[in-house]
Amino acid sequence: MVKRQKLYDLLNEKILVFDGAMGTMLQKNGLTTGCPEEFNLDKRKVIKRIHKEYVNAGCNIIQTNTFGANRIKLAEYNLQSKVEEINRAAVKLVKEMAGEEVLVAGDIGPTGKLMYPVGDLSFDEAYEVFYEQAKVLIESGVNIINIETISDIQEARAAIIAVKDAGDVPIICTLTFNTEMRTLTGSDPETVATVLEALGVDILGVNCGFGPDMMIDIVRRMSSVTDKYIIAQPNAGLPKYIDGITYYDLTPEKMASYVEDLINAGANIIGGCCGTTPEHMKIIKDKVKNLRPIVKEEKQFTKLASVTKTLIITEELPTRVIGECINPTAKKYLAQAIKDNNLSLLCEEAIKQVESNANIIDVNVGVNLTEESSVMRNAVYEIQRVIDAPLSIDTVNFEAMEEGLKACAGKPLINSTNGEERHLDKVLRLAKRYGAAILGLTLDEKGIPKKAEERFVIAERIVNRALEYGLKRQDIFIDTLVLTAGAQQQYALETIKAIQLVKKELGVKTVLGISNISHGLPNRAILNSTFLGMALNAGLDMPIMNPYIDKMWEVIKSADVLTGKDLNAKIFVESFNDEKVVEKTIEVNEVKIIDKL
Amino acid sequence: MVKRQKLYDLLNEKILVFDGAMGTMLQKNGLTTGCPEEFNLDKRKVIKRIHKEYVNAGCNIIQTNTFGANRIKLAEYNLQSKVEEINRAAVKLVKEMAGEEVLVAGDIGPTGKLMYPVGDLSFDEAYEVFYEQAKVLIESGVNIINIETISDIQEARAAIIAVKDAGDVPIICTLTFNTEMRTLTGSDPETVATVLEALGVDILGVNCGFGPDMMIDIVRRMSSVTDKYIIAQPNAGLPKYIDGITYYDLTPEKMASYVEDLINAGANIIGGCCGTTPEHMKIIKDKVKNLRPIVKEEKQFTKLASVTKTLIITEELPTRVIGECINPTAKKYLAQAIKDNNLSLLCEEAIKQVESNANIIDVNVGVNLTEESSVMRNAVYEIQRVIDAPLSIDTVNFEAMEEGLKACAGKPLINSTNGEERHLDKVLRLAKRYGAAILGLTLDEKGIPKKAEERFVIAERIVNRALEYGLKRQDIFIDTLVLTAGAQQQYALETIKAIQLVKKELGVKTVLGISNISHGLPNRAILNSTFLGMALNAGLDMPIMNPYIDKMWEVIKSADVLTGKDLNAKIFVESFNDEKVVEKTIEVNEVKIIDKL
Ligand SMILES: [Zn+2]
Ligand SMILES: [Zn+2]
Ligand SMILES: [Zn+2]
């Protein structure tokens, strides 16, 4: 295995060339029938020759002939028992042909089955299939694993997590997109990049689908949201079917003419997919010799994602809101729906909240009588089918948390951990494994500290532990917690002070569940919205709130004007332009100031 | 003249005894008819004997027999041309009797005429009368001036300002109260103390009216709002009329029995008014020998006052609001009313604002076509008749400012000065002379600085100059000025930052005219109220605003709960308890927090 940092150093320095198509070369060699992966056992010379041709073409990375060498695909040829043999042989063949300088990538393609809920392949099954193949590839000595040609981000998630569990090896992962720049299940390039980055792949990108020209935009869009290395593996143009045979019409020269644009868009590795040959890769190699990768600058903003959409959270954009209404604790009808396994009510609540402009939907299904894990899993599956907002997985049950994270085919927020070490360990492990952001509450085994400084100490501990676990600072949210103003009035503003401290000293994002402030008092919306305005001014990034309350949005939209998040008050004016201007104030100061000058 | 600090040192160390009644002693000496002050010329021996008796009784301060020695009173005896002769003679008589240790006080009583608008004595006329008498007394060598038995705070104001102009001498000023503890024109003890303190008297208090028992509460109430030295000069009980002659029935012993309570209530000087004799003062002197004055601690809160009421402004009490609606700049009907000299419309606006809970009423009558000085004078006279809120004198015309200040029989706020030296000099001189607080705007000849730090520099200059002029820090307000968010969005929060800086570094009160923030935008109340919440959280003490807008009060009342100004949310609950609770939020955090512990 190549050391990760050595690979990074290489990528920082130059553009690498991945090899081209295996299928096209098998076809050229007359191998048009049978299981292509079985050739690793019975057509070794052909496979080795093809690898050698790519090595000779100057490719820096040669991958194993194992695209379909997983248990499910091999079963199509009744070879499901030969996963180990085939993958082991495939690695050996590449290794025999690759010189000292060439990296060996273990190829992992899709299972060919559709993942639940589109199909019926469960996350756990997919995981097992990928784990089995990856384990053999890694143990056989590949330098890198290349998960490729995936069309469902959820399948990519299962594969990546399986590879991470199988061994410590750099991971490449590429998905395929249609001409609308969406994957089969609707993910766009930003979302693919966001989810793969969160899962910790080393190099992410796009392969197959269409030719290099259409890939430039995808690479650019990925590059706009991530500082990860990017790989582009285009086909040799769009496929044309003639007499039942697929042809790709881009000449090596034509293909190479797009390389510079791909690199400028952010690509670090250029490979070839369907229709590409050693001739293509040789000319591409010649082209990249004189080109340098663009410098990746760390993205300072925070990202969450649903299956289909990425949500950017940053000081320069309008305030994002977490909708809190999927919570059975105080809503009897939701509690009953959960007990009755009637998840459509939860879906309706999710849709309503998104229609009310909530940006993230919190999912809490904690009802004492139910099996929370399965309810959480099903709720996440159902809710993410009907909305495109990222989810917040809200539970204190670690099993339910993990099931929710598996089911969530985006980059969710885990709500939440507190500052207790045993709690932190479990939640951070899950966040890192499933590519989630975390929400840390400033409380520990001793409860919620009264003073801002004490809450800050817990926040600092959470942040430090999360960073140790390898989470990015951008993926850490802190909730400084609200005490009830009615009962503990003297500490009402400690929450606000704590937000200021956390923002200033830790530079992480902040979240606040607002409504508790007014517990037990009349006209709660008034107190809540005023408190919200103060918190936003103090640097609150995301309120957790009931998005149906107009007053809260009035404050958010006003605060966004005042803090510059709503540039030129565009959203404010659009939102309120039709409303009757209720006030006719005098321009006292203005006039006075002019007078006095 | 005794050096001021020497007097203070004396008062810090011990209780002083002022002399007793002159009238009662004249009566005892058979001088029951004629002008009492003329006796300084033709009954010198009697007067000297009375003074001597008080000296022998141990009194520390003996005052001149000049209670009615002003031009108006003397005119009752056709002696108006003898003001100088009589006052000069009176000082000489005391000085001949007083030893080295005894202080000579020049007595100034009321004119006997009622001040405008109750009567027709104008402020300027009263001032002239008092100035004439004070000038003679001071030039004749009194150590102190004692302005006493005043029943209208406005007359006290004219007298004090006249004495300050006549010479640099410590001033005592006492008013008389009825059994409801109000002066003739309705001022309560706190208000008297507030107004006299602001005018810079050295010792303030209460005299005449009734006996010592009823004075204890007045002294205590004065002492609760001021750290000035206090004098109590009770009558020898309540007057009883028998056969046309007034008797006072408290024996010296009985009177002296109240002395300890008066001192504990805050009195530093005990004197006697009607009915008291050298015997009374001797026993009082014996009593005070073993008693020490209470230590005066500086009052940290800010006070403004109308004629009848004192408004305390401090972090521990609910936010105070300046009503901005008396301003013709953008209100055509007010501009027209002012041109028509129809001030009843202004009075209505004042009443409506007070009914809408405004605590201070801003008075701006700046209409180009009118004589602003006389309009301002008349507007202040009329408005303070109909409301009990302190006023804010809002003009950029220094003559109008001075006329407004003369007319205002409370402690007003001057709105405003900016940071230009020539402007500051004029406004600070007027504030000091008329006992007003000032509002400083953070702008100067170069306009409003964009950045908070630059606005702070101007605020600091204003504060330092005001302190140099002898204003108390508590009487300085700073407005960090609002730029329009629509036009200058990037500076919207500089105002808030500037408030924080001013509060933290200068420790003065802050004021902000809110409504300018939303100029040119729709739904202004929403933006204004959100901005207000942020400003209150940053430490804003007093918004200047339209008090008719519910949203603004909702934010103020909410902020007061959050900042602890509305203890136990008492006002909030009272204000909103009847309202429908518009929101049914879940106690998400609360439940979660308990769960997670
Ligand atoms: Zn392909
Ligand atoms: Zn391919
Ligand atoms: Zn008297």
mmCIF file of N, CA and C in Angstrom, chain A residues 133-200:
data_model
loop_
_atom_site.group_PDB
_atom_site.id
_atom_site.type_symbol
_atom_site.label_atom_id
_atom_site.label_comp_id
_atom_site.label_asym_id
_atom_site.label_seq_id
_atom_site.Cartn_x
_atom_site.Cartn_y
_atom_site.Cartn_z
ATOM 1 N N GLN A 133 -15.228 -8.302 -1.277
ATOM 2 C CA GLN A 133 -14.310 -8.064 -2.409
ATOM 3 C C GLN A 133 -13.128 -7.180 -1.992
ATOM 4 N N ALA A 134 -13.437 -6.131 -1.269
ATOM 5 C CA ALA A 134 -12.397 -5.168 -0.882
ATOM 6 C C ALA A 134 -11.329 -5.827 -0.024
ATOM 7 N N LYS A 135 -11.771 -6.693 0.878
ATOM 8 C CA LYS A 135 -10.838 -7.356 1.787
ATOM 9 C C LYS A 135 -9.786 -8.144 0.984
ATOM 10 N N VAL A 136 -10.255 -8.874 -0.049
ATOM 11 C CA VAL A 136 -9.323 -9.661 -0.866
ATOM 12 C C VAL A 136 -8.371 -8.737 -1.625
ATOM 13 N N LEU A 137 -8.934 -7.702 -2.245
ATOM 14 C CA LEU A 137 -8.104 -6.780 -3.021
ATOM 15 C C LEU A 137 -7.018 -6.150 -2.147
ATOM 16 N N ILE A 138 -7.425 -5.710 -0.988
ATOM 17 C CA ILE A 138 -6.469 -5.022 -0.109
ATOM 18 C C ILE A 138 -5.418 -6.002 0.396
ATOM 19 N N GLU A 139 -5.879 -7.182 0.814
ATOM 20 C CA GLU A 139 -4.925 -8.173 1.310
ATOM 21 C C GLU A 139 -3.984 -8.670 0.209
ATOM 22 N N SER A 140 -4.459 -8.549 -1.023
ATOM 23 C CA SER A 140 -3.594 -8.970 -2.137
ATOM 24 C C SER A 140 -2.603 -7.878 -2.524
ATOM 25 N N GLY A 141 -2.730 -6.730 -1.916
ATOM 26 C CA GLY A 141 -1.680 -5.730 -2.086
ATOM 27 C C GLY A 141 -1.947 -4.585 -3.041
ATOM 28 N N VAL A 142 -3.209 -4.259 -3.316
ATOM 29 C CA VAL A 142 -3.445 -3.074 -4.145
ATOM 30 C C VAL A 142 -2.999 -1.821 -3.398
ATOM 31 N N ASN A 143 -2.629 -0.806 -4.155
ATOM 32 C CA ASN A 143 -2.225 0.464 -3.534
ATOM 33 C C ASN A 143 -3.423 1.363 -3.249
ATOM 34 N N ILE A 144 -4.462 1.180 -4.040
ATOM 35 C CA ILE A 144 -5.630 2.051 -3.965
ATOM 36 C C ILE A 144 -6.853 1.189 -4.250
ATOM 37 N N ILE A 145 -7.995 1.577 -3.712
ATOM 38 C CA ILE A 145 -9.251 0.966 -4.160
ATOM 39 C C ILE A 145 -9.984 1.996 -5.017
ATOM 40 N N ASN A 146 -10.492 1.567 -6.166
ATOM 41 C CA ASN A 146 -11.270 2.447 -7.038
ATOM 42 C C ASN A 146 -12.706 1.938 -7.140
ATOM 43 N N ILE A 147 -13.602 2.635 -6.414
ATOM 44 C CA ILE A 147 -15.032 2.297 -6.491
ATOM 45 C C ILE A 147 -15.591 3.111 -7.655
ATOM 46 N N GLU A 148 -16.156 2.478 -8.661
ATOM 47 C CA GLU A 148 -16.431 3.241 -9.890
ATOM 48 C C GLU A 148 -17.759 2.889 -10.556
ATOM 49 N N THR A 149 -18.176 3.817 -11.396
ATOM 50 C CA THR A 149 -19.372 3.622 -12.225
ATOM 51 C C THR A 149 -20.610 3.378 -11.365
ATOM 52 N N ILE A 150 -20.636 4.019 -10.211
ATOM 53 C CA ILE A 150 -21.776 3.876 -9.313
ATOM 54 C C ILE A 150 -22.837 4.896 -9.734
ATOM 55 N N SER A 151 -24.089 4.469 -9.735
ATOM 56 C CA SER A 151 -25.136 5.388 -10.191
ATOM 57 C C SER A 151 -26.089 5.778 -9.062
ATOM 58 N N ASP A 152 -25.871 5.248 -7.876
ATOM 59 C CA ASP A 152 -26.715 5.567 -6.715
ATOM 60 C C ASP A 152 -25.781 5.896 -5.559
ATOM 61 N N ILE A 153 -25.890 7.095 -5.058
ATOM 62 C CA ILE A 153 -24.988 7.534 -3.990
ATOM 63 C C ILE A 153 -25.072 6.604 -2.777
ATOM 64 N N GLN A 154 -26.222 6.015 -2.589
ATOM 65 C CA GLN A 154 -26.387 5.103 -1.462
ATOM 66 C C GLN A 154 -25.521 3.857 -1.640
ATOM 67 N N GLU A 155 -25.384 3.366 -2.883
ATOM 68 C CA GLU A 155 -24.510 2.222 -3.128
ATOM 69 C C GLU A 155 -23.049 2.622 -2.900
ATOM 70 N N ALA A 156 -22.708 3.849 -3.333
ATOM 71 C CA ALA A 156 -21.356 4.350 -3.087
ATOM 72 C C ALA A 156 -21.066 4.394 -1.583
ATOM 73 N N ARG A 157 -22.079 4.823 -0.815
ATOM 74 C CA ARG A 157 -21.884 4.907 0.641
ATOM 75 C C ARG A 157 -21.580 3.536 1.235
ATOM 76 N N ALA A 158 -22.367 2.537 0.838
ATOM 77 C CA ALA A 158 -22.150 1.183 1.365
ATOM 78 C C ALA A 158 -20.763 0.692 0.980
ATOM 79 N N ALA A 159 -20.367 0.949 -0.277
ATOM 80 C CA ALA A 159 -19.066 0.488 -0.757
ATOM 81 C C ALA A 159 -17.922 1.167 -0.011
ATOM 82 N N ILE A 160 -18.026 2.471 0.148
ATOM 83 C CA ILE A 160 -16.938 3.221 0.802
ATOM 84 C C ILE A 160 -16.771 2.761 2.253
ATOM 85 N N ILE A 161 -17.891 2.634 2.951
ATOM 86 C CA ILE A 161 -17.809 2.221 4.350
ATOM 87 C C ILE A 161 -17.223 0.812 4.442
ATOM 88 N N ALA A 162 -17.606 -0.043 3.504
ATOM 89 C CA ALA A 162 -17.061 -1.399 3.492
ATOM 90 C C ALA A 162 -15.549 -1.380 3.257
ATOM 91 N N VAL A 163 -15.109 -0.575 2.300
ATOM 92 C CA VAL A 163 -13.672 -0.496 2.006
ATOM 93 C C VAL A 163 -12.911 0.049 3.218
ATOM 94 N N LYS A 164 -13.489 1.072 3.865
ATOM 95 C CA LYS A 164 -12.825 1.630 5.052
ATOM 96 C C LYS A 164 -12.653 0.559 6.126
ATOM 97 N N ASP A 165 -13.667 -0.290 6.244
ATOM 98 C CA ASP A 165 -13.586 -1.347 7.248
ATOM 99 C C ASP A 165 -12.600 -2.453 6.834
ATOM 100 N N ALA A 166 -12.460 -2.640 5.515
ATOM 101 C CA ALA A 166 -11.631 -3.741 5.028
ATOM 102 C C ALA A 166 -10.142 -3.470 5.179
ATOM 103 N N GLY A 167 -9.754 -2.220 5.208
ATOM 104 C CA GLY A 167 -8.336 -1.923 5.358
ATOM 105 C C GLY A 167 -8.051 -0.448 5.167
ATOM 106 N N ASP A 168 -6.856 -0.057 5.569
ATOM 107 C CA ASP A 168 -6.501 1.364 5.489
ATOM 108 C C ASP A 168 -5.803 1.636 4.174
ATOM 109 N N VAL A 169 -6.571 2.046 3.172
ATOM 110 C CA VAL A 169 -6.031 2.232 1.832
ATOM 111 C C VAL A 169 -6.706 3.461 1.203
ATOM 112 N N PRO A 170 -5.975 4.233 0.416
ATOM 113 C CA PRO A 170 -6.631 5.383 -0.237
ATOM 114 C C PRO A 170 -7.782 4.906 -1.121
ATOM 115 N N ILE A 171 -8.843 5.719 -1.135
ATOM 116 C CA ILE A 171 -10.042 5.336 -1.884
ATOM 117 C C ILE A 171 -10.332 6.361 -2.970
ATOM 118 N N ILE A 172 -10.554 5.834 -4.164
ATOM 119 C CA ILE A 172 -11.121 6.657 -5.240
ATOM 120 C C ILE A 172 -12.571 6.228 -5.383
ATOM 121 N N CYS A 173 -13.457 7.177 -5.608
ATOM 122 C CA CYS A 173 -14.838 6.788 -5.887
ATOM 123 C C CYS A 173 -15.411 7.693 -6.970
ATOM 124 N N THR A 174 -15.952 7.067 -7.987
ATOM 125 C CA THR A 174 -16.558 7.840 -9.085
ATOM 126 C C THR A 174 -17.992 7.403 -9.312
ATOM 127 N N LEU A 175 -18.827 8.377 -9.628
ATOM 128 C CA LEU A 175 -20.211 8.074 -9.988
ATOM 129 C C LEU A 175 -20.446 8.456 -11.438
ATOM 130 N N THR A 176 -21.521 7.924 -11.981
ATOM 131 C CA THR A 176 -21.879 8.265 -13.355
ATOM 132 C C THR A 176 -23.107 9.167 -13.335
ATOM 133 N N PHE A 177 -23.124 10.059 -14.306
ATOM 134 C CA PHE A 177 -24.197 11.057 -14.371
ATOM 135 C C PHE A 177 -24.891 10.975 -15.718
ATOM 136 N N ASN A 178 -26.158 11.395 -15.761
ATOM 137 C CA ASN A 178 -26.841 11.494 -17.043
ATOM 138 C C ASN A 178 -26.621 12.890 -17.632
ATOM 139 N N THR A 179 -27.246 13.145 -18.742
ATOM 140 C CA THR A 179 -26.978 14.425 -19.414
ATOM 141 C C THR A 179 -27.568 15.622 -18.657
ATOM 142 N N GLU A 180 -28.455 15.337 -17.694
ATOM 143 C CA GLU A 180 -28.918 16.431 -16.811
ATOM 144 C C GLU A 180 -27.964 16.622 -15.620
ATOM 145 N N MET A 181 -26.841 15.917 -15.705
ATOM 146 C CA MET A 181 -25.858 15.962 -14.610
ATOM 147 C C MET A 181 -26.437 15.497 -13.288
ATOM 148 N N ARG A 182 -27.231 14.441 -13.384
ATOM 149 C CA ARG A 182 -27.761 13.801 -12.180
ATOM 150 C C ARG A 182 -27.389 12.330 -12.226
ATOM 151 N N THR A 183 -27.193 11.739 -11.066
ATOM 152 C CA THR A 183 -27.020 10.291 -11.026
ATOM 153 C C THR A 183 -28.399 9.648 -11.191
ATOM 154 N N LEU A 184 -28.398 8.341 -11.282
ATOM 155 C CA LEU A 184 -29.662 7.624 -11.442
ATOM 156 C C LEU A 184 -30.678 8.017 -10.369
ATOM 157 N N THR A 185 -30.219 8.172 -9.136
ATOM 158 C CA THR A 185 -31.147 8.503 -8.056
ATOM 159 C C THR A 185 -31.206 10.010 -7.794
ATOM 160 N N GLY A 186 -30.657 10.795 -8.721
ATOM 161 C CA GLY A 186 -30.913 12.229 -8.688
ATOM 162 C C GLY A 186 -29.860 13.124 -8.059
ATOM 163 N N SER A 187 -28.745 12.555 -7.635
ATOM 164 C CA SER A 187 -27.722 13.404 -7.004
ATOM 165 C C SER A 187 -27.017 14.261 -8.040
ATOM 166 N N ASP A 188 -26.756 15.493 -7.697
ATOM 167 C CA ASP A 188 -25.998 16.363 -8.598
ATOM 168 C C ASP A 188 -24.513 16.333 -8.215
ATOM 169 N N PRO A 189 -23.653 16.933 -9.020
ATOM 170 C CA PRO A 189 -22.210 16.831 -8.747
ATOM 171 C C PRO A 189 -21.810 17.365 -7.367
ATOM 172 N N GLU A 190 -22.419 18.474 -6.944
ATOM 173 C CA GLU A 190 -22.077 19.033 -5.637
ATOM 174 C C GLU A 190 -22.421 18.048 -4.526
ATOM 175 N N THR A 191 -23.560 17.415 -4.671
ATOM 176 C CA THR A 191 -24.015 16.499 -3.632
ATOM 177 C C THR A 191 -23.136 15.248 -3.582
ATOM 178 N N VAL A 192 -22.782 14.739 -4.755
ATOM 179 C CA VAL A 192 -21.872 13.595 -4.790
ATOM 180 C C VAL A 192 -20.557 13.972 -4.104
ATOM 181 N N ALA A 193 -20.030 15.127 -4.447
ATOM 182 C CA ALA A 193 -18.762 15.547 -3.849
ATOM 183 C C ALA A 193 -18.892 15.717 -2.341
ATOM 184 N N THR A 194 -20.013 16.296 -1.922
ATOM 185 C CA THR A 194 -20.227 16.544 -0.497
ATOM 186 C C THR A 194 -20.307 15.233 0.292
ATOM 187 N N VAL A 195 -21.078 14.296 -0.235
ATOM 188 C CA VAL A 195 -21.272 13.039 0.485
ATOM 189 C C VAL A 195 -19.977 12.216 0.498
ATOM 190 N N LEU A 196 -19.305 12.151 -0.642
ATOM 191 C CA LEU A 196 -18.072 11.352 -0.701
ATOM 192 C C LEU A 196 -16.978 11.974 0.165
ATOM 193 N N GLU A 197 -16.887 13.276 0.125
ATOM 194 C CA GLU A 197 -15.903 13.953 0.975
ATOM 195 C C GLU A 197 -16.147 13.624 2.439
ATOM 196 N N ALA A 198 -17.416 13.697 2.847
ATOM 197 C CA ALA A 198 -17.753 13.446 4.245
ATOM 198 C C ALA A 198 -17.412 12.016 4.652
ATOM 199 N N LEU A 199 -17.536 11.093 3.710
ATOM 200 C CA LEU A 199 -17.220 9.697 4.010
ATOM 201 C C LEU A 199 -15.717 9.449 4.042
ATOM 202 N N GLY A 200 -14.951 10.434 3.617
ATOM 203 C CA GLY A 200 -13.510 10.322 3.746
ATOM 204 C C GLY A 200 -12.798 9.695 2.558
#
